[in-house]
Short mmCIF file of C-alpha atoms and ligand atoms in Angstrom, two decimals:
data_model
loop_
_atom_site.label_atom_id
_atom_site.label_comp_id
_atom_site.label_asym_id
_atom_site.label_seq_id
_atom_site.Cartn_x
_atom_site.Cartn_y
_atom_site.Cartn_z
CA MET R 18 -3.48 -23.40 12.86
CA ASP R 19 -0.11 -22.38 14.25
CA ARG R 20 0.85 -18.79 13.63
CA VAL R 21 3.99 -17.91 11.70
CA PHE R 22 6.40 -15.08 12.39
CA ASN R 23 5.33 -12.52 9.82
CA PHE R 24 8.04 -10.03 8.81
CA SER R 25 5.75 -8.21 6.35
CA PRO R 26 6.43 -4.48 5.90
CA GLY R 27 2.72 -3.75 5.99
CA PRO R 28 0.02 -4.70 6.54
CA ALA R 29 2.08 -6.18 9.30
CA THR R 30 1.85 -8.60 12.17
CA LEU R 31 -0.43 -7.64 15.07
CA PRO R 32 0.06 -8.48 18.75
CA LEU R 33 -1.55 -11.87 19.40
CA PRO R 34 -3.42 -10.57 22.49
CA VAL R 35 -5.03 -7.93 20.27
CA LEU R 36 -6.25 -10.53 17.77
CA GLU R 37 -7.55 -12.73 20.54
CA ARG R 38 -9.42 -9.86 22.14
CA ALA R 39 -10.89 -8.82 18.78
CA GLN R 40 -11.97 -12.42 18.27
CA LYS R 41 -13.58 -12.55 21.69
CA GLU R 42 -15.40 -9.28 21.05
CA LEU R 43 -16.21 -9.96 17.40
CA VAL R 44 -19.80 -11.10 17.73
CA SER R 45 -20.73 -9.08 20.79
CA CYS R 46 -18.53 -6.26 22.05
CA GLY R 47 -18.74 -4.99 25.61
CA GLY R 48 -22.05 -6.71 26.34
CA HIS R 49 -23.82 -4.65 23.66
CA GLY R 50 -25.01 -7.66 21.69
CA MET R 51 -23.39 -6.53 18.46
CA SER R 52 -19.97 -6.27 16.88
CA VAL R 53 -18.12 -2.97 16.55
CA MET R 54 -18.68 -3.28 12.80
CA GLU R 55 -22.43 -3.03 13.35
CA MET R 56 -22.51 -0.07 15.75
CA SER R 57 -23.68 3.38 14.76
CA HIS R 58 -20.60 5.57 14.76
CA ARG R 59 -22.61 8.16 16.70
CA SER R 60 -23.78 5.73 19.37
CA LYS R 61 -22.57 6.11 22.94
CA MET R 62 -20.89 2.69 22.78
CA TYR R 63 -18.85 3.64 19.72
CA MET R 64 -18.07 7.14 20.98
CA GLU R 65 -16.46 5.51 24.01
CA ILE R 66 -14.17 3.53 21.71
CA ILE R 67 -12.99 6.45 19.55
CA GLU R 68 -12.58 8.73 22.56
CA ALA R 69 -10.52 6.09 24.38
CA ALA R 70 -8.40 5.57 21.25
CA GLU R 71 -7.59 9.26 21.12
CA ALA R 72 -6.96 9.58 24.86
CA GLU R 73 -4.63 6.57 24.88
CA LEU R 74 -2.71 7.80 21.84
CA ARG R 75 -2.31 11.21 23.51
CA GLU R 76 -1.01 9.53 26.64
CA LEU R 77 1.35 7.16 24.78
CA MET R 78 2.86 9.88 22.59
CA GLY R 79 2.66 12.73 25.10
CA ILE R 80 0.70 14.84 22.60
CA PRO R 81 0.46 18.46 23.85
CA ASP R 82 -2.98 20.06 24.34
CA ASN R 83 -2.51 22.45 21.42
CA TYR R 84 -2.45 19.55 18.98
CA LYS R 85 -5.47 17.83 17.43
CA VAL R 86 -5.65 14.13 16.67
CA LEU R 87 -7.55 13.39 13.43
CA PHE R 88 -8.73 9.96 12.29
CA MET R 89 -8.78 10.00 8.50
CA GLY R 90 -9.01 7.50 5.64
CA GLY R 91 -7.03 7.27 2.43
CA GLY R 92 -3.78 5.91 3.86
CA ALA R 93 -0.53 7.78 4.32
CA THR R 94 -0.63 8.39 0.58
CA MET R 95 -3.68 10.64 0.86
CA GLN R 96 -1.63 12.79 3.23
CA PHE R 97 0.87 13.36 0.41
CA SER R 98 -1.95 15.49 -1.09
CA CYS R 99 -3.56 16.77 2.12
CA VAL R 100 -0.36 18.28 3.50
CA PRO R 101 0.30 20.71 0.62
CA ILE R 102 -3.43 21.44 0.15
CA ASN R 103 -3.86 22.35 3.81
CA LEU R 104 -0.54 24.04 4.63
CA LYS R 105 -0.04 26.12 1.49
CA GLN R 106 0.40 29.84 2.23
CA ASN R 107 3.46 31.23 0.47
CA GLY R 108 3.20 28.45 -2.08
CA LYS R 109 6.49 26.67 -1.49
CA ALA R 110 7.73 23.79 0.62
CA ASP R 111 11.01 22.01 1.34
CA TYR R 112 11.23 18.23 1.01
CA ILE R 113 13.99 15.88 2.11
CA VAL R 114 13.94 12.88 -0.20
CA SER R 115 15.18 9.88 1.76
CA GLY R 116 13.31 7.13 -0.06
CA SER R 117 10.56 6.36 -2.52
CA PHE R 118 7.67 7.34 -0.21
CA ALA R 119 9.40 10.69 0.40
CA LYS R 120 9.80 11.06 -3.36
CA LYS R 121 6.15 10.26 -3.96
CA ALA R 122 5.17 12.81 -1.32
CA SER R 123 7.31 15.48 -3.01
CA GLN R 124 5.93 14.69 -6.47
CA GLU R 125 2.35 14.92 -5.27
CA ALA R 126 3.04 18.19 -3.46
CA ALA R 127 4.52 19.64 -6.65
CA LYS R 128 0.98 19.64 -8.09
CA PHE R 129 -0.04 22.20 -5.49
CA LEU R 130 3.01 24.31 -4.67
CA ASP R 131 6.68 24.83 -5.53
CA VAL R 132 8.68 21.96 -4.13
CA ASN R 133 12.30 22.46 -3.25
CA VAL R 134 14.18 19.18 -2.68
CA VAL R 135 16.72 20.38 -0.13
CA ALA R 136 18.55 17.06 0.14
CA SER R 137 18.30 13.56 -1.29
CA SER R 138 20.10 10.26 -0.82
CA LYS R 139 19.01 8.95 -4.21
CA ASP R 140 22.61 8.78 -5.46
CA THR R 141 23.38 6.00 -2.98
CA ASN R 142 20.05 4.23 -3.57
CA PHE R 143 18.70 5.73 -0.32
CA ASN R 144 21.01 3.70 1.95
CA CYS R 145 21.22 6.65 4.37
CA ILE R 146 19.47 9.79 5.58
CA PRO R 147 20.69 12.61 3.33
CA ASP R 148 23.47 14.77 4.70
CA LEU R 149 21.87 18.08 5.68
CA ALA R 150 25.11 20.02 6.21
CA ASN R 151 24.70 21.89 2.92
CA ALA R 152 20.91 21.81 2.75
CA LYS R 153 19.47 25.25 2.05
CA PHE R 154 16.20 25.44 3.92
CA ASP R 155 13.93 28.28 2.82
CA PRO R 156 12.87 30.38 5.83
CA ASP R 157 9.68 31.30 3.90
CA ALA R 158 8.73 27.70 3.10
CA ASP R 159 5.27 26.70 4.27
CA TYR R 160 6.74 23.54 5.80
CA VAL R 161 9.61 21.04 5.65
CA HIS R 162 8.61 17.45 4.93
CA ILE R 163 10.57 14.42 6.13
CA THR R 164 9.95 10.65 6.32
CA THR R 165 11.09 9.63 9.79
CA ASN R 166 11.61 5.96 8.89
CA ASN R 167 12.22 4.70 5.38
CA THR R 168 10.37 1.41 5.22
CA ILE R 169 11.86 0.14 1.96
CA TYR R 170 15.52 0.98 2.64
CA GLY R 171 15.69 0.46 6.40
CA THR R 172 16.88 3.90 7.48
CA ARG R 173 15.63 6.39 10.04
CA TYR R 174 16.38 9.83 11.39
CA THR R 175 18.12 9.64 14.75
CA LYS R 176 18.14 13.44 14.97
CA LEU R 177 15.53 15.80 13.55
CA PRO R 178 16.57 18.57 11.16
CA GLU R 179 16.70 22.08 12.61
CA VAL R 180 14.17 24.09 10.64
CA GLY R 181 13.60 27.14 12.83
CA ASP R 182 10.03 28.41 12.81
CA VAL R 183 9.02 26.54 9.67
CA PRO R 184 6.64 23.70 10.58
CA LEU R 185 8.26 20.28 10.37
CA VAL R 186 5.91 17.73 8.79
CA ALA R 187 6.65 14.03 9.11
CA ASP R 188 5.45 10.84 7.51
CA ALA R 189 5.91 8.54 10.52
CA SER R 190 3.98 5.61 9.07
CA SER R 191 6.59 2.99 9.82
CA ASN R 192 8.03 4.14 13.13
CA ILE R 193 5.26 5.92 15.01
CA LEU R 194 5.07 4.58 18.59
CA SER R 195 8.31 2.60 18.18
CA GLU R 196 10.41 5.12 20.08
CA PRO R 197 9.58 8.37 21.88
CA MET R 198 8.99 11.36 19.59
CA ASP R 199 8.85 14.93 20.82
CA VAL R 200 5.57 15.93 19.17
CA SER R 201 6.20 19.60 19.96
CA ARG R 202 9.05 19.56 17.41
CA PHE R 203 6.53 18.90 14.63
CA GLY R 204 3.82 21.01 13.04
CA LEU R 205 2.17 17.85 11.80
CA LEU R 206 2.83 14.17 11.72
CA TYR R 207 0.88 11.41 10.06
CA ALA R 208 0.91 7.64 9.90
CA GLY R 209 -1.08 4.96 8.14
CA ALA R 210 -2.18 2.35 10.66
CA GLN R 211 -1.12 -0.93 9.08
CA LYS R 212 2.45 -0.97 10.41
CA ASN R 213 2.62 0.03 14.06
CA ILE R 214 -0.91 1.11 14.93
CA GLY R 215 -3.32 -1.54 13.71
CA ILE R 216 -4.96 -2.35 10.40
CA ALA R 217 -5.29 -0.56 7.07
CA GLY R 218 -8.18 1.87 6.80
CA VAL R 219 -7.37 4.60 9.28
CA THR R 220 -4.61 7.19 9.08
CA ILE R 221 -3.69 9.20 12.13
CA VAL R 222 -2.85 12.88 11.77
CA VAL R 223 -1.45 14.84 14.71
CA ILE R 224 -1.52 18.54 13.90
CA ARG R 225 -0.75 21.75 15.75
CA GLU R 226 -3.97 23.74 16.01
CA ASP R 227 -2.70 26.91 14.38
CA LEU R 228 -2.05 24.96 11.14
CA ILE R 229 -5.72 24.03 10.81
CA GLY R 230 -8.08 26.17 8.73
CA ARG R 231 -5.60 27.38 6.12
CA ALA R 232 -6.94 25.39 3.16
CA ALA R 233 -8.44 27.24 0.21
CA GLU R 234 -12.23 27.73 -0.01
CA ASN R 235 -12.66 25.15 -2.77
CA THR R 236 -10.83 22.35 -0.92
CA PRO R 237 -12.85 19.13 -1.04
CA VAL R 238 -14.47 18.75 2.36
CA MET R 239 -12.92 15.32 3.06
CA LEU R 240 -9.40 16.60 2.34
CA ASP R 241 -9.65 19.60 4.68
CA TYR R 242 -8.18 19.03 8.15
CA LYS R 243 -10.67 21.55 9.53
CA THR R 244 -13.55 19.22 8.67
CA TYR R 245 -12.07 16.55 10.92
CA ALA R 246 -10.93 18.94 13.65
CA ASP R 247 -14.37 20.58 13.92
CA SER R 248 -16.28 17.30 14.06
CA GLU R 249 -14.04 15.09 16.22
CA SER R 250 -13.37 13.07 13.02
CA MET R 251 -17.12 12.40 12.77
CA TYR R 252 -18.16 14.57 9.81
CA ASN R 253 -19.07 11.32 8.08
CA THR R 254 -18.66 7.67 9.05
CA PRO R 255 -15.06 7.18 10.21
CA PRO R 256 -13.15 3.89 9.67
CA CYS R 257 -14.86 2.45 12.75
CA TYR R 258 -13.29 -0.97 12.94
CA PRO R 259 -9.67 0.10 12.21
CA ILE R 260 -10.04 2.73 14.96
CA TYR R 261 -11.27 0.02 17.34
CA ILE R 262 -8.27 -2.20 16.49
CA ALA R 263 -5.96 0.80 17.05
CA LYS R 264 -7.50 1.20 20.50
CA LEU R 265 -6.79 -2.46 21.29
CA VAL R 266 -3.19 -1.98 20.12
CA PHE R 267 -2.88 1.09 22.36
CA ASP R 268 -4.25 -0.93 25.30
CA TRP R 269 -1.63 -3.59 24.58
CA LEU R 270 1.16 -1.04 24.26
CA LYS R 271 0.22 0.50 27.59
CA GLU R 272 0.31 -2.94 29.17
CA MET R 273 3.78 -3.46 27.67
CA GLY R 274 4.88 -0.35 29.57
CA GLY R 275 4.36 2.33 26.91
CA VAL R 276 6.67 3.73 24.26
CA PRO R 277 9.96 3.84 26.25
CA ALA R 278 9.48 0.19 27.22
CA ILE R 279 8.72 -0.90 23.65
CA GLN R 280 11.70 1.15 22.44
CA ALA R 281 13.99 -0.87 24.72
CA ILE R 282 12.57 -4.10 23.28
CA ASN R 283 12.81 -2.74 19.71
CA GLU R 284 16.48 -1.88 20.29
CA MET R 285 17.17 -5.35 21.62
CA LYS R 286 15.46 -6.93 18.61
CA ALA R 287 17.24 -4.73 16.07
CA ASN R 288 20.62 -5.10 17.80
CA LEU R 289 20.30 -8.86 17.76
CA LEU R 290 19.93 -8.77 13.99
CA TYR R 291 22.47 -6.03 13.27
CA ASP R 292 25.08 -7.57 15.59
CA TYR R 293 24.70 -10.83 13.75
CA LEU R 294 24.93 -9.08 10.36
CA ASP R 295 28.04 -7.17 11.43
CA ASN R 296 29.79 -10.35 12.47
CA THR R 297 29.44 -12.33 9.28
CA SER R 298 30.82 -11.74 5.81
CA PHE R 299 28.06 -13.89 4.28
CA TYR R 300 25.33 -11.30 4.79
CA HIS R 301 25.67 -7.60 4.19
CA ALA R 302 23.57 -4.98 5.97
CA THR R 303 22.63 -2.37 3.36
CA ALA R 304 21.78 0.73 5.42
CA LYS R 305 24.48 3.06 6.69
CA LYS R 306 25.23 2.17 10.29
CA ALA R 307 24.42 5.56 11.81
CA ASP R 308 20.99 5.66 10.14
CA ARG R 309 19.82 2.10 10.68
CA SER R 310 16.11 1.60 11.25
CA LEU R 311 14.79 -0.19 14.31
CA MET R 312 11.76 -1.31 12.31
CA ASN R 313 12.98 -2.51 8.90
CA VAL R 314 16.28 -4.37 8.70
CA THR R 315 17.61 -4.69 5.15
CA PHE R 316 20.42 -6.95 4.05
CA THR R 317 21.74 -8.88 1.07
CA LEU R 318 23.10 -12.36 0.48
CA PRO R 319 26.39 -13.03 -1.37
CA GLU R 320 24.46 -13.45 -4.64
CA PRO R 321 21.05 -12.02 -5.55
CA ALA R 322 20.36 -15.44 -7.03
CA MET R 323 20.27 -16.85 -3.47
CA ASP R 324 17.43 -14.55 -2.36
CA ALA R 325 14.65 -16.81 -3.53
CA LEU R 326 16.07 -19.88 -1.79
CA PHE R 327 16.54 -17.93 1.45
CA VAL R 328 12.97 -16.67 1.34
CA LYS R 329 11.62 -20.13 0.53
CA GLU R 330 13.55 -21.95 3.25
CA ALA R 331 12.72 -19.27 5.79
CA ALA R 332 9.02 -19.70 5.00
CA GLU R 333 9.36 -23.45 5.50
CA ASN R 334 10.63 -22.57 8.98
CA GLY R 335 7.64 -20.36 9.76
CA LEU R 336 9.43 -17.08 8.96
CA VAL R 337 7.48 -15.35 6.21
CA ASN R 338 7.46 -12.20 4.05
CA LEU R 339 11.21 -11.62 4.12
CA LYS R 340 11.62 -10.67 0.48
CA GLY R 341 13.09 -7.20 0.05
CA HIS R 342 11.23 -4.51 -1.88
CA ARG R 343 11.53 -4.95 -5.64
CA SER R 344 13.41 -1.64 -5.95
CA VAL R 345 16.28 -2.81 -3.71
CA GLY R 346 16.15 -6.61 -3.81
CA GLY R 347 17.79 -8.62 -1.06
CA ILE R 348 16.04 -9.34 2.20
CA ARG R 349 14.02 -7.12 4.51
CA ALA R 350 12.90 -8.13 7.98
CA SER R 351 10.23 -5.77 9.28
CA ILE R 352 10.22 -6.01 13.04
CA TYR R 353 7.55 -3.58 14.18
CA ASN R 354 6.37 -3.32 17.80
CA ALA R 355 4.24 -6.45 17.51
CA MET R 356 7.08 -8.74 16.39
CA PRO R 357 8.21 -10.61 19.52
CA MET R 358 11.88 -11.11 20.41
CA GLU R 359 11.30 -14.82 19.86
CA GLY R 360 10.61 -14.22 16.15
CA VAL R 361 13.84 -12.27 15.69
CA GLN R 362 15.82 -14.92 17.59
CA LYS R 363 14.34 -17.60 15.34
CA LEU R 364 15.26 -15.57 12.28
CA VAL R 365 18.88 -15.17 13.44
CA ASP R 366 19.10 -18.90 14.18
CA PHE R 367 17.78 -19.65 10.71
CA MET R 368 20.24 -17.20 9.13
CA ALA R 369 23.16 -18.86 10.91
CA ASP R 370 22.00 -22.28 9.74
CA PHE R 371 21.51 -21.02 6.17
CA GLU R 372 25.00 -19.53 6.20
CA LYS R 373 26.49 -22.79 7.44
CA ARG R 374 24.84 -24.71 4.65
CA HIS R 375 25.46 -22.23 1.82
CA GLY R 376 28.48 -20.15 2.95
C1 LIG V 21 3.57 2.20 4.00
C2 LIG V 21 4.03 3.60 3.89
C3 LIG V 21 3.32 4.55 3.12
C4 LIG V 21 2.09 4.20 2.31
O1 LIG V 21 1.03 3.99 3.14
P1 LIG V 21 -0.46 3.76 2.59
O2 LIG V 21 -1.23 3.71 3.85
O3 LIG V 21 -0.43 2.49 1.82
O4 LIG V 21 -0.81 4.93 1.74
C5 LIG V 21 3.79 5.85 3.12
N1 LIG V 21 4.89 6.20 3.81
C6 LIG V 21 5.60 5.31 4.53
C7 LIG V 21 6.81 5.76 5.28
C8 LIG V 21 5.19 3.99 4.59
O5 LIG V 21 5.90 3.10 5.31
#
């Protein structure tokens, strides 16, 4: 069967070479006579996979030596709980609410400590990163939480907030590895895998070592970062296969030239779409220009009633999963690292044709 161009926000499209390699190695990986799914997680053959995954991620992101990489389960959403549980000291944290995942994170944290929402862009339906000019950060906060890319609304931080010595914590689920990030600016960052890393099942946590070991005595063992840090993420069976797929994606990304090279491609892809959107009055890009995401491009048609036809005709042209999130409507094209330029070009060609026929 021919593959389509899949603009899904997540789980999202994977690089074809990764799928082909996984297929080739499915029944017998590395001459071991068994699939990765069948290997003991403590076997030498599997240890090589998880160790390579970590080493490659460290290389790709330039992760400093005083940071640990943890492979956890539970999705990015489990981190909404883990972060406050593990970082609580003074019992208060600052949250910037730039979208519904940020809001969910703040609501979950409020179960465990006092949450101060220092800024929010809710009033404009999250079409921008909140203005931080008047944000009152608490110097005694245990951390400041941000969402570096807002998957549903198509916005991203182009500049990190200045938070002094307070650890900056980031949900980077939808833009990790899409552009260089200075890890040393963060106390902790986390990302579910199913957007830019691989497949659902593993969540990557990058945490500065001094922030580990602060959780209360009665913290459930699987929610405590120390459990993972002390056992190389092997306290129990890790998500073996999702970690293997992540390793294949890291191999692919290295072959593509690493994060700066993929950033250049991501900018070309996003600019192709935004330039088109800015030069037509038929479509309307919904995110504020200065905060536009490279990963999720959101726009509307002249009438919401046209959305369904657009999505249907696009799918007939092999361009699928373009429907915007139910909370914003319109159209969303998610163009993560694995979406080739060709897919974005085909989408723009389709949009021009659709406009000609319906404009
Ligand atoms: C997808 C997403 C989540 C939710 O991830 P799960 O792995 O489904 O828990 C959280 N935050 C952001 C920014 C996301 O894009």
